Coordinates of C-alpha atoms in Angstrom, one line a residue:
X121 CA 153.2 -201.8 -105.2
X122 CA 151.7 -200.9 -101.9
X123 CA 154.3 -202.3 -100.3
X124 CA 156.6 -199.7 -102.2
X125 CA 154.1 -196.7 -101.6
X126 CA 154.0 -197.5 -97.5
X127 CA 157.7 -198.0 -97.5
X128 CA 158.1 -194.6 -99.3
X129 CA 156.0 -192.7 -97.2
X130 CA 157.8 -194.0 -93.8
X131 CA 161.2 -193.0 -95.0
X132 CA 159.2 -189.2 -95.8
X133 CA 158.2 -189.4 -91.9
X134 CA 161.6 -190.2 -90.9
X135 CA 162.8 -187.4 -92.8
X136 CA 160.5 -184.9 -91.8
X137 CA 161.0 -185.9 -88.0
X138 CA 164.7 -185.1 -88.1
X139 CA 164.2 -181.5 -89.5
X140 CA 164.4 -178.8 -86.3
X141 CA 162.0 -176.2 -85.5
X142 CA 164.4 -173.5 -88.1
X143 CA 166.5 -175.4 -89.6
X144 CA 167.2 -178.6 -90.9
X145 CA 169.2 -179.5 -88.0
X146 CA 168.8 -179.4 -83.7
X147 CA 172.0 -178.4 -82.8
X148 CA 172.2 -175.1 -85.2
X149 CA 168.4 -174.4 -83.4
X150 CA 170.1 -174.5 -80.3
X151 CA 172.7 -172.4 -81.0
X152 CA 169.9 -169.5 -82.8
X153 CA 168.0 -169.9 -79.6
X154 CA 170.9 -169.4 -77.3
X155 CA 172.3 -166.4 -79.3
X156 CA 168.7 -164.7 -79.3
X157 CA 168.1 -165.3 -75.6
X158 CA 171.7 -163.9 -75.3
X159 CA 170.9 -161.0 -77.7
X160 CA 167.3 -160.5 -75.6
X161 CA 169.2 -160.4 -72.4
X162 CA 171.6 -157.8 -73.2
X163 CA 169.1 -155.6 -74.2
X164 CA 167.4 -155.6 -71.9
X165 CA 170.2 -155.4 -69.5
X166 CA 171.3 -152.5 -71.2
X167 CA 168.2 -150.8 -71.7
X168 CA 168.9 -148.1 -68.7
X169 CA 172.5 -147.5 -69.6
X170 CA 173.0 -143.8 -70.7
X171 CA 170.1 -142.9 -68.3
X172 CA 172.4 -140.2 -67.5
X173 CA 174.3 -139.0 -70.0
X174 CA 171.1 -138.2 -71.9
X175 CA 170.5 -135.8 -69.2
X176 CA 173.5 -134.0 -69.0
X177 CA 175.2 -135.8 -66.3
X178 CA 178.3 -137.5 -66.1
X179 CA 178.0 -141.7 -65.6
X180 CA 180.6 -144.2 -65.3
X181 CA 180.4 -146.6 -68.4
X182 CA 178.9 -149.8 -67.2
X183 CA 179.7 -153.2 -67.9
X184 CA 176.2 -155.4 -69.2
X185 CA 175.0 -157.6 -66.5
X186 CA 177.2 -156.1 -63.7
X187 CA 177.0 -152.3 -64.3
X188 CA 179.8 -150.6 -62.6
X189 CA 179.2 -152.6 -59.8
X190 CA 181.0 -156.2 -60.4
X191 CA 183.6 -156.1 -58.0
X192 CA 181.4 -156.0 -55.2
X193 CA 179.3 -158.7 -56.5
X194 CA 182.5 -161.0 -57.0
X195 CA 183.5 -159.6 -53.5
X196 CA 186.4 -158.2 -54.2
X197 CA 186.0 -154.7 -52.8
X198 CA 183.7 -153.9 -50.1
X199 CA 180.8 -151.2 -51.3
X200 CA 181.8 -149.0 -48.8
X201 CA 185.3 -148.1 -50.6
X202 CA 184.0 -148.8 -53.9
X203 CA 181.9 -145.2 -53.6
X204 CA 184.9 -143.8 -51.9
X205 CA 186.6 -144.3 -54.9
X206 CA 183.9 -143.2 -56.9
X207 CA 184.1 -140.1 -55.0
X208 CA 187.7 -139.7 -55.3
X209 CA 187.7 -140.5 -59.3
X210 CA 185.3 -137.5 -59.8
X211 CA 186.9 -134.9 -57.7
X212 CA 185.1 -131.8 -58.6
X213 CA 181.8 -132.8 -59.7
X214 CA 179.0 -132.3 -57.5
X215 CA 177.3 -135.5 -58.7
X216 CA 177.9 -138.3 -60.8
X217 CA 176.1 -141.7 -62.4
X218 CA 176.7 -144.9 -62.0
X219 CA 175.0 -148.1 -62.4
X220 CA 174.2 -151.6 -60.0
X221 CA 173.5 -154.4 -62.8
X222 CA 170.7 -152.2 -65.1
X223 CA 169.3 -149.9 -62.5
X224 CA 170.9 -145.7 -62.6
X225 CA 172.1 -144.8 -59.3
X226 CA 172.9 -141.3 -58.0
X227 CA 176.4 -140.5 -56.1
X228 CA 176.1 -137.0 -54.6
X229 CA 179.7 -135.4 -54.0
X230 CA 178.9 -131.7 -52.8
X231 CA 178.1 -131.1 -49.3
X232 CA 175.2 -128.5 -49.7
X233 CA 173.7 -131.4 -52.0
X234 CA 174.3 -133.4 -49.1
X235 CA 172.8 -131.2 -46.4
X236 CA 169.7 -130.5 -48.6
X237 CA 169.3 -134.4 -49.1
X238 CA 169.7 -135.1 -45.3
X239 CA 168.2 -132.4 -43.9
X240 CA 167.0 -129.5 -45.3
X241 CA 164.6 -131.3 -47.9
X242 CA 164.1 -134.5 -45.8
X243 CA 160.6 -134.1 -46.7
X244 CA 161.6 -135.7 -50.3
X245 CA 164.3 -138.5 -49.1
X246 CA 162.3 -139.4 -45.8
X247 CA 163.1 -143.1 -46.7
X248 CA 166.2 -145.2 -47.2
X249 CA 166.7 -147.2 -50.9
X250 CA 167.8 -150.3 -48.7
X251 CA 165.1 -153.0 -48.5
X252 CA 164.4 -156.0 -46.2
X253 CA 161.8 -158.3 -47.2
X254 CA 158.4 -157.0 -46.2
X255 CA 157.5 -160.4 -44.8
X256 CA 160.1 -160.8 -42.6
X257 CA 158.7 -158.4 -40.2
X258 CA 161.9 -159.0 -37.8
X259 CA 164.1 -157.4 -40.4
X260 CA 161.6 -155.1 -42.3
X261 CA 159.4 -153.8 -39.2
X262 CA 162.7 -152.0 -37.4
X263 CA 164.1 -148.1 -37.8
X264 CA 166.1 -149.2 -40.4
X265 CA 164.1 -150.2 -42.7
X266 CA 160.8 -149.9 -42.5
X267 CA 159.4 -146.7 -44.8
X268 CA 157.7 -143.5 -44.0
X269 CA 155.0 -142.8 -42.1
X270 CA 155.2 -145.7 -39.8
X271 CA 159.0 -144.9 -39.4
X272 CA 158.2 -141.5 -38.2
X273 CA 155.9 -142.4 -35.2
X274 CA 157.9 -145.7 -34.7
X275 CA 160.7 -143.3 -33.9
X276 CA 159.0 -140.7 -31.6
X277 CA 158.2 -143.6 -29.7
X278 CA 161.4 -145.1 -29.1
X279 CA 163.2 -141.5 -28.3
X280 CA 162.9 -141.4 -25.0
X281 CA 164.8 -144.8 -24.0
X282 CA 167.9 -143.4 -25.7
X283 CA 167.5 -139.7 -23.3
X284 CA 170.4 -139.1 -21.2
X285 CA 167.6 -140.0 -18.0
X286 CA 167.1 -143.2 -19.0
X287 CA 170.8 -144.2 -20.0
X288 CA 172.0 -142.7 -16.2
X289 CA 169.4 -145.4 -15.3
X290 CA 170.9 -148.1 -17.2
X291 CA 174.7 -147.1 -16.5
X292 CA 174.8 -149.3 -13.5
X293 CA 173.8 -152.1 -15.6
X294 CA 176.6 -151.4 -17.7
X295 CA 179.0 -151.2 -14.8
X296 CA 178.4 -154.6 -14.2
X297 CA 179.4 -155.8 -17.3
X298 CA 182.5 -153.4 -17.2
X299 CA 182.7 -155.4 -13.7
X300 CA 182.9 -158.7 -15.8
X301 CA 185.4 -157.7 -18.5
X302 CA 187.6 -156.7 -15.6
X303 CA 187.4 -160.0 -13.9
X304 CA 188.3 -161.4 -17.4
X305 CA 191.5 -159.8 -18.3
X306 CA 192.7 -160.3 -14.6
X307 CA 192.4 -163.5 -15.2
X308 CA 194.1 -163.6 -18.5
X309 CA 197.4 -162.7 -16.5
X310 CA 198.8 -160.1 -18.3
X311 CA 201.7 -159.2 -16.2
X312 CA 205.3 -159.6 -18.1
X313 CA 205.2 -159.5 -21.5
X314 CA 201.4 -159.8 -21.8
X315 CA 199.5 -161.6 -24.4
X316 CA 198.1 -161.7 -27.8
X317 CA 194.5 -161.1 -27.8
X318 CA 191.6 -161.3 -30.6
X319 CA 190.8 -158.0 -29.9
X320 CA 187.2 -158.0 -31.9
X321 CA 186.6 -160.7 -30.0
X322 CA 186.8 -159.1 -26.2
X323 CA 184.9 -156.0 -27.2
X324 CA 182.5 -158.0 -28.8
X325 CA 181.9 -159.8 -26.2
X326 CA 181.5 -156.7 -24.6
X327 CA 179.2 -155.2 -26.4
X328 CA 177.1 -158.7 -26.8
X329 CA 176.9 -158.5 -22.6
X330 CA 175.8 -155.0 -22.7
X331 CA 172.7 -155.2 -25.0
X332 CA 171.9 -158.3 -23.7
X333 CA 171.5 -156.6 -19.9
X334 CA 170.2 -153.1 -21.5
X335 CA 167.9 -154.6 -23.8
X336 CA 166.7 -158.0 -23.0
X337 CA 167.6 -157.5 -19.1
X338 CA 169.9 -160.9 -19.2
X339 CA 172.9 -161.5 -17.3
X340 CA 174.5 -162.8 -20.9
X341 CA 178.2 -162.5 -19.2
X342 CA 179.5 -163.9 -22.7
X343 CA 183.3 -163.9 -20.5
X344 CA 182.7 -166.8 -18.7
X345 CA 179.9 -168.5 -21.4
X346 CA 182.4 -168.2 -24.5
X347 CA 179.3 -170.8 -26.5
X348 CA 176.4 -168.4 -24.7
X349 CA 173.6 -168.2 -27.1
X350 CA 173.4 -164.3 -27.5
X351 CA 177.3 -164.2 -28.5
X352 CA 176.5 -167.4 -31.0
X353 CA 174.0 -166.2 -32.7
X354 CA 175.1 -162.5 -33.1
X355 CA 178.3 -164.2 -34.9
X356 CA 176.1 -165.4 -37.3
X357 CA 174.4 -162.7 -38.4
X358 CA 177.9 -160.3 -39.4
X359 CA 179.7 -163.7 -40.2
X360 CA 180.6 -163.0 -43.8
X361 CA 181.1 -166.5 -46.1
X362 CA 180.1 -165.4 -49.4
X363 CA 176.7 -167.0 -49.4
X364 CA 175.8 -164.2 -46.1
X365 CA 177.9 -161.9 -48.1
X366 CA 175.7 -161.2 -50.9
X367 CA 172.2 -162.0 -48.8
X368 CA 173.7 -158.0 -47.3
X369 CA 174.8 -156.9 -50.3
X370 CA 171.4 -157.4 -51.8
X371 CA 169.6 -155.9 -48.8
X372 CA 171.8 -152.5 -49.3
X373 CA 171.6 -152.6 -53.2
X374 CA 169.5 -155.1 -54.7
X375 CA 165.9 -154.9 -52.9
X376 CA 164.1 -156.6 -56.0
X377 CA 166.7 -159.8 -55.1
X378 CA 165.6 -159.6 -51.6
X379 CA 161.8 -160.0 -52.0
X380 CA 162.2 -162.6 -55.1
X381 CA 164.6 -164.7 -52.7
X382 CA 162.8 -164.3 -49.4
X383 CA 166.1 -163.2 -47.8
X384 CA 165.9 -162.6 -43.9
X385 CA 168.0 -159.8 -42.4
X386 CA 169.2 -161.4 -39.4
X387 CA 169.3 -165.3 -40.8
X388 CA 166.8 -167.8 -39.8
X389 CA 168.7 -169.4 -36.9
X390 CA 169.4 -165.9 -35.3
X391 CA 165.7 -165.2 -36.0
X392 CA 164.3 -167.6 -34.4
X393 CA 166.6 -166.9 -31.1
X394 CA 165.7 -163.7 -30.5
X395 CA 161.7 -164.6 -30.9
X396 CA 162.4 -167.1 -28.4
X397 CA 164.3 -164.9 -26.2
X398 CA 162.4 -161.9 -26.6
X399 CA 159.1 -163.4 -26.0
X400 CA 160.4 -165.6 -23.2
X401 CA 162.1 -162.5 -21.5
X402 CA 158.6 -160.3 -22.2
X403 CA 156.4 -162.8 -21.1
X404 CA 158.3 -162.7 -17.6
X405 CA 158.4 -159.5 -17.0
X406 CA 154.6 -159.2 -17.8
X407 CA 153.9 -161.5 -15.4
X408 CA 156.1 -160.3 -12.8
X409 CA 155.6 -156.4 -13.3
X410 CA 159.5 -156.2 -12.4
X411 CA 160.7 -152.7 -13.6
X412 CA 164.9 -153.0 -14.5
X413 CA 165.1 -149.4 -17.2
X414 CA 165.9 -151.2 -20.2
X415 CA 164.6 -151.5 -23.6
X416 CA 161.7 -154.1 -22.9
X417 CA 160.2 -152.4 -20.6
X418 CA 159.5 -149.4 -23.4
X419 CA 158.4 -151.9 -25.5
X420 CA 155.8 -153.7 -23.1
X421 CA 154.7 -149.7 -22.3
X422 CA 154.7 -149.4 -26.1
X423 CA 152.4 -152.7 -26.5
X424 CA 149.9 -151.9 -24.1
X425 CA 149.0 -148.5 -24.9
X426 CA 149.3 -148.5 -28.8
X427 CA 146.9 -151.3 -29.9
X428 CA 144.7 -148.6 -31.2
X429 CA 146.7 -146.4 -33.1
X430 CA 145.2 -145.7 -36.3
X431 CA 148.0 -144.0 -38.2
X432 CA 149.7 -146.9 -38.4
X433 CA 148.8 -149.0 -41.4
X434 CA 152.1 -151.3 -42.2
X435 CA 153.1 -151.6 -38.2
X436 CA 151.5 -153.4 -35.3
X437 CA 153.1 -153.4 -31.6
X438 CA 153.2 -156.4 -31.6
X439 CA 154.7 -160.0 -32.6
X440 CA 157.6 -159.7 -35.3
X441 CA 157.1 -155.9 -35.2
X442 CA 157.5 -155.2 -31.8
X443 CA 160.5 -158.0 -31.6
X444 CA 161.9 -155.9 -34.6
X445 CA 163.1 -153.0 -32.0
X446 CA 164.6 -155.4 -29.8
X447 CA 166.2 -157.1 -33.4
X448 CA 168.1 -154.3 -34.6
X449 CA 168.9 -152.8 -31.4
X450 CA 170.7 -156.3 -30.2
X451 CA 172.7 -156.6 -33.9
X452 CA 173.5 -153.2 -34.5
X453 CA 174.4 -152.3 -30.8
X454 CA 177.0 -155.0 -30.9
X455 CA 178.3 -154.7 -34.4
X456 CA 179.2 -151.7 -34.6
X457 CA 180.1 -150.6 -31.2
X458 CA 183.0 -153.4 -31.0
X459 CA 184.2 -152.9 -34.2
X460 CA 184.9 -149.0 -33.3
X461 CA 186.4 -150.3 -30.5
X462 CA 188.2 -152.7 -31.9
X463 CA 189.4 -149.7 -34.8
X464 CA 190.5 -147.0 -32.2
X465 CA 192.5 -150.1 -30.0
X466 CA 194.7 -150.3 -33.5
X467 CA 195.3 -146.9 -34.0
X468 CA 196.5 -146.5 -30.4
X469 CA 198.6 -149.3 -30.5
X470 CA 200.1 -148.1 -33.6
X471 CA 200.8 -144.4 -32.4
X472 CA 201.7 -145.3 -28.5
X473 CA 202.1 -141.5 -27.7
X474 CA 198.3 -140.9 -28.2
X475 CA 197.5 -143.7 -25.9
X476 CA 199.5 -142.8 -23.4
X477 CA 197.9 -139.3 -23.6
X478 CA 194.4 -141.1 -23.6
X479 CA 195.3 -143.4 -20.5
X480 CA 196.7 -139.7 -18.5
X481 CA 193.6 -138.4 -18.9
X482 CA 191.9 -141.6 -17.9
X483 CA 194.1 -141.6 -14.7
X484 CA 193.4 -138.0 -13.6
X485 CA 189.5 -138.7 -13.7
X486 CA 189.7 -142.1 -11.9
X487 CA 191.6 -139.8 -9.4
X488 CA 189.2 -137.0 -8.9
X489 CA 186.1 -139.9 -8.6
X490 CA 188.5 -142.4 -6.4
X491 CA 188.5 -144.9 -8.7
X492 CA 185.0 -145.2 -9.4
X493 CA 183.6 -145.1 -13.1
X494 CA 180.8 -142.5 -13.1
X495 CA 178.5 -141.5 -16.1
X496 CA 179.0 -137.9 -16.3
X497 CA 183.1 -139.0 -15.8
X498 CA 182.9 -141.0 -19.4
X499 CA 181.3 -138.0 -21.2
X500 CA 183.9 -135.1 -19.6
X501 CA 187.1 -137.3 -21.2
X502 CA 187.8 -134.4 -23.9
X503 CA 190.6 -136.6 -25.5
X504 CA 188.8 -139.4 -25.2
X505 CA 186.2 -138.0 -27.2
X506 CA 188.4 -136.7 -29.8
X507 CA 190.3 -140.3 -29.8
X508 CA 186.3 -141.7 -30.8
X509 CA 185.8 -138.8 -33.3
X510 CA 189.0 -139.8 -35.3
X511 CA 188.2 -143.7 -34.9
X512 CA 184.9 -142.7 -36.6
X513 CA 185.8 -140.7 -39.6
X514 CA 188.5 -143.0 -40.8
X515 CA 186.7 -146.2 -39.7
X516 CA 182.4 -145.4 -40.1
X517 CA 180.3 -148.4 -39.4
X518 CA 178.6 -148.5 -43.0
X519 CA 180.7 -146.3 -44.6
X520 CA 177.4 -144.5 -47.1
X521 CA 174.1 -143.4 -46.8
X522 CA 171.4 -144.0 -49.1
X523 CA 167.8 -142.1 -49.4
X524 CA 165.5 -142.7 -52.4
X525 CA 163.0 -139.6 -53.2
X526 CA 159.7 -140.1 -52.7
X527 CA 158.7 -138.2 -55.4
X528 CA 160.3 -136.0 -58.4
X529 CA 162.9 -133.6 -56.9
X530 CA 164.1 -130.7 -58.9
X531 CA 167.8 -130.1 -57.0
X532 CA 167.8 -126.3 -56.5
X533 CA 170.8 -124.5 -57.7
X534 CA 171.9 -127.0 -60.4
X535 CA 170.3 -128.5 -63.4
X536 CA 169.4 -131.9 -62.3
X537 CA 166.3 -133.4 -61.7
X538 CA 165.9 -136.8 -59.2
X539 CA 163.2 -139.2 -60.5
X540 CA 161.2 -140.8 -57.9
X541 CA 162.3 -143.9 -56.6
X542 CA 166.1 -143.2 -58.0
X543 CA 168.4 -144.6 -55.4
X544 CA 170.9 -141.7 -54.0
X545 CA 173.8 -143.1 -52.1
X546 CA 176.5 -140.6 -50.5
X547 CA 179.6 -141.9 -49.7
X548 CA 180.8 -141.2 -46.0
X549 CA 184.4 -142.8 -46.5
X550 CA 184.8 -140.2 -49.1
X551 CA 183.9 -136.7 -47.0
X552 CA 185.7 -138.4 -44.4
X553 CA 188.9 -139.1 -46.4
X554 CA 188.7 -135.7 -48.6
X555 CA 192.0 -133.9 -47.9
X556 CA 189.7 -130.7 -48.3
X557 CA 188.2 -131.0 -45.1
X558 CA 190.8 -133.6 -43.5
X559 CA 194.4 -132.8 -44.4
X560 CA 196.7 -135.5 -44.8
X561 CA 193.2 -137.8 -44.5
X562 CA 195.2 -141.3 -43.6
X563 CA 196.5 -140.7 -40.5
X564 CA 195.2 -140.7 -37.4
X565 CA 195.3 -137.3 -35.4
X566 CA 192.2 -137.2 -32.9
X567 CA 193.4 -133.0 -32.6
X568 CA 191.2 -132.5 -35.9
X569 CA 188.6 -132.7 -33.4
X570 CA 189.4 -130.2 -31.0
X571 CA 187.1 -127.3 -30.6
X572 CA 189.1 -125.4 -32.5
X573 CA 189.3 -127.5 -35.9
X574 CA 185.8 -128.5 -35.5
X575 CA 184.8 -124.5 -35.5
X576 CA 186.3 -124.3 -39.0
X577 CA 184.8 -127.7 -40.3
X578 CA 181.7 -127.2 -42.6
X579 CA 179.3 -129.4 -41.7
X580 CA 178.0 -131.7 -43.2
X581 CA 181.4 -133.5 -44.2
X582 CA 181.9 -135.6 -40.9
X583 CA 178.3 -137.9 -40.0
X584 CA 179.5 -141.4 -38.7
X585 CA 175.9 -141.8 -37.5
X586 CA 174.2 -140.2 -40.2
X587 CA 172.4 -136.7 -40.8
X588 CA 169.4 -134.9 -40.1
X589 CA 166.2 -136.7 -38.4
X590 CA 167.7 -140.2 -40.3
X591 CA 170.4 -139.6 -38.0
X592 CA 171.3 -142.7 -36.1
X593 CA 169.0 -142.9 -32.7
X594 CA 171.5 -144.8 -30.7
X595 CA 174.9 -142.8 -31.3
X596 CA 175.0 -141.8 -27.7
X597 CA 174.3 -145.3 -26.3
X598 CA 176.7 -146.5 -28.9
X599 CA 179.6 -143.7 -28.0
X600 CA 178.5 -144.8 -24.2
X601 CA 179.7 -148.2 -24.0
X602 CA 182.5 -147.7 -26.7
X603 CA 184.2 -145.0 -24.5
X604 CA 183.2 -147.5 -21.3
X605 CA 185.2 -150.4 -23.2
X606 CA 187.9 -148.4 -23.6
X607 CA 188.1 -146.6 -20.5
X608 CA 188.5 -150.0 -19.0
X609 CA 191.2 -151.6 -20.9
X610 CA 193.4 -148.6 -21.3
X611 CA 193.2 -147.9 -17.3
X612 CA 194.7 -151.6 -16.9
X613 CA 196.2 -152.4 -20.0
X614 CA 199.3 -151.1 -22.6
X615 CA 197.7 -152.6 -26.1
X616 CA 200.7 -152.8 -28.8
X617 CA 201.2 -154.3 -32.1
X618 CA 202.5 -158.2 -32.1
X619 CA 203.7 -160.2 -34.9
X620 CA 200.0 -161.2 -36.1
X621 CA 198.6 -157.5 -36.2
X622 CA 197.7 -156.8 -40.3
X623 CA 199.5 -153.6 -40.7
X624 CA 197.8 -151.6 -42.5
X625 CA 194.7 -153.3 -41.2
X626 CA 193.2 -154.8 -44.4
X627 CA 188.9 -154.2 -44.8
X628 CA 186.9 -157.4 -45.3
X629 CA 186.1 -157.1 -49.1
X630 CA 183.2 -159.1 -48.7
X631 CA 181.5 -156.6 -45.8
X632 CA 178.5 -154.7 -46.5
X633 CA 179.9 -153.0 -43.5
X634 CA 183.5 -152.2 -42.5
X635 CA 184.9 -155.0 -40.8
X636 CA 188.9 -156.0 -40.4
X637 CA 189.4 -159.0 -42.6
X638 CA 187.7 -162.4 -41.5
X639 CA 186.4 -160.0 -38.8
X640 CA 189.7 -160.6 -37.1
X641 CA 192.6 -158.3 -35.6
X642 CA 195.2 -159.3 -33.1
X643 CA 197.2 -156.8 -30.9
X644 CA 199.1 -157.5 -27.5
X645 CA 197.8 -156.6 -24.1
X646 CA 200.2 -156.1 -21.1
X647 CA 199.1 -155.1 -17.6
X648 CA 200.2 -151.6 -16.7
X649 CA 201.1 -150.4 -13.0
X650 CA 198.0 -148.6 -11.9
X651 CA 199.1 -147.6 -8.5
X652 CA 199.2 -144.1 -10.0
X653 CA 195.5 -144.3 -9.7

């Protein structure tokens, strides 16, 4: 009998130990757990979505999970031209919605919207949406980033190496790297037919050679180092595999990624070179007191006479912050300097009646100065500038601007109201491209910029660098050693199309900023008779 009783009351425990937490059975609990986590995430996912069609504006109906944004988080269209085609699509509308995953973004369309944004009510968007992680100080600590009020006096500080005094002084620095790429497509031998070059590759080189003599005061000369450091590590911080991809993607869109991940702006390899360089390089010229015009010697002024400087509560000058400058003036003095250059050397090749125009000009001023390359020669090359001017508009580094309010904003004139903290993104690509302002916006005609055309321009609708005091602080030094890069090649070289030139150049999809694809475009070079000279 007890016997029966114990056997009884084990099969009951067996029993009970098979039923699930809701049902009697695991795998229907697993599947009501899965569908209410799946439930939970969608609503919450989609929590924001008619943020703002309840207030009156027009949104693009977003996808849960993605928003309107999942092709550039698969990386099959670069952000740049998917707000151009935003802008396109809503033709007529001063603003519109859209959404990147959950989170309402703003895309502003009409140019006094713009203008107020970037200039006239700075005051309110004094600080870019875009985020690098607050403790890496190499990537958050630099003009780009870093917010409002350290930005400000971080700025007035730095002004005055970018003044046309202190860029005459560094010209002959730069002539000596012009010196170098010469030496380098001489010996290339170019006579004949010429060759095919990697064109981003020469004026990256370039440019790499430049900042690293201008900014670090290094004889980089990445011509005859092809495996230098400096040109190494600056591959690596625009190479785009999809892993680097996103890491930029997330920095421009997706700040909350960046500080949950612990991205770093430049990559940990790249980060660690330039400490080492920077502080190597600093150290030196400490200790020697040598004085050579370039960028560390503002920022060893900058360290010893600003220890003390009490409106500055999220910026020290020094260590990471201090490096910071040197950071984002070696990455983005390279990037996108070489890839304009590497732009305007396809359009030429592809219309060879504008070059040759270009390279006349070129001629009669390396006639007048004897063959000698002089700084007020590269800025009094009128086509030359136009040639740059057209390069820009179709071809703008980052393609958008983004500010986020730093508090409520009532737009005046229209019935819209910007929330604090709402990202606002204008898309240059699509001013740029808008047949309004640019007729027959896909071909490239530098006479849209003669003084003439840009009289009846409106402003506002052309800003490669940016707008208002956001405005780039480097456009000049950046237009310097573009128009020095292709003064050179164009006096010695006739650059044409070849059988591996992309036509129409195809844009890397998976660029946060506009790049040819795989970063890659090949044209031919063939030495030119320059006894005309």
């Amino acid at each position: 009998m007890l016997r029966n009783i114990r056997s009884d009351n084990s099969t009951a425990l067996l029993n009970s130990s098979k039923m699930a937490l809701i049902t009697a059975y695991w795998g229907l609990d697993g599947m009501i757990i899965l569908m209410t986590l799946m439930i939970t995430a969608y609503l919450y996912m989609t929590r924001k979505f008619k943020y703002w069609k309840k207030r009156g504006i027009l949104e693009i109906t977003p996808m849960p999970f993605f928003g309107n944004f999942k092709e550039c988080l698969f990386q099959k269209k670069a952000p740049a031209y998917f707000l151009k085609d935003i802008y396109d699509e809503m033709k007529g509308l001063p603003y519109v919605g859209f959404y990147v995953l959950d989170k309402p973004f703003l895309l502003v369309r009409d140019r006094e919207l713009v203008k107020n944004i970037l200039v006239k009510n700075f005051n309110y968007f004094s600080d870019r949406y875009n985020m690098a992680d607050p403790i890496d100080r190499i990537g958050y600590a630099n003009l780009f980033f870093i917010k409002n009020p350290a930005w400000k006096i971080i700025r007035t500080k730095l002004t005055p190496f970018f003044t046309s005094g202190k860029m005459k002084k560094m010209f002959d620095l730069m002539l000596t790297c012009v010196k170098n790429l010469d030496e380098y497509l001489d010996a290339l031998e170019l006579e004949g037919n010429g060759k095919t070059i990697e064109v981003r590759e020469l004026t990256a080189k370039f440019a790499t050679d430049i900042i690293g003599s201008t900014a670090y005061g290094l004889d980089v000369n990445s011509f005859k180092n092809p495996n230098a450091e400096f040109r190494k590590y600056g591959k690596m911080i625009f190479h785009y595999d999809t892993y680097r991809s996103f890491e930029m993607l997330a920095i421009f869109f997706l700040p909350t990624i960046v500080r949950l991940t612990r991205i770093k702006m430049f990559g940990k390899e790249p980060t660690d070179f330039m400490r080492k360089v920077f502080w190597e390089t600093l150290t030196q010229r400490m200790k020697s007191g040598l004085k050579r015009n370039d960028l560390i010697d503002i920022l060893l002024e900058l360290k010893n006479n600003n220890n003390n400087d009490e409106d500055l509560k999220d910026f020290t000058f020094d260590g990471d912050d201090l490096l910071a400058q040197a950071a984002s003036f070696f990455s983005a003095g390279f990037e996108t300097s070489s890839t304009t250059t590497t732009f305007a050397l396809y359009e030429l090749a592809m219309q060879l009646e504008i070059q040759n125009t270009l390279r006349q000009e070129i001629f009669e001023a390396l006639k007048k100065s004897n063959g000698k390359i002089t700084y007020d020669m590269v800025w009094s090359l009128p086509y030359l500038d136009m040639v740059m001017s057209e390069t820009l508009r179709m071809y703008p580094p980052l393609g958008y601007l983004n500010r986020m309010p730093n508090q409520t904003y009532k737009v005046p004139e229209f019935n819209l109201v910007i929330e604090k903290g709402t990202p606002v993104y204008i898309s240059m690509l699509g001013l740029h491209y808008d047949p309004e302002y640019f007729p027959n916006p896909n071909k490239f005609d530098p006479e849209r910029f003669n003084e003439e055309n840009k009289r009846k321009r409106p402003p506002c609708v052309y800003f490669p660098f940016g707008e208002g005091p956001h405005a780039c602080i480097g456009n000049r030094f950046g237009l310097l050693q573009t128009k020095l890069t292709l003064l050179k090649i164009l006096s010695k070289c006739e650059v044409t199309l070849c059988k591996e030139t992309l036509v129409p150049v195809v844009i890397d999809p998976r660029g946060a900023m506009t790049v040819p694809l795989n970063g890659i475009l090949h044209l031919n070079f063939r030495k030119i008779n320059t006894n005309a000279i």
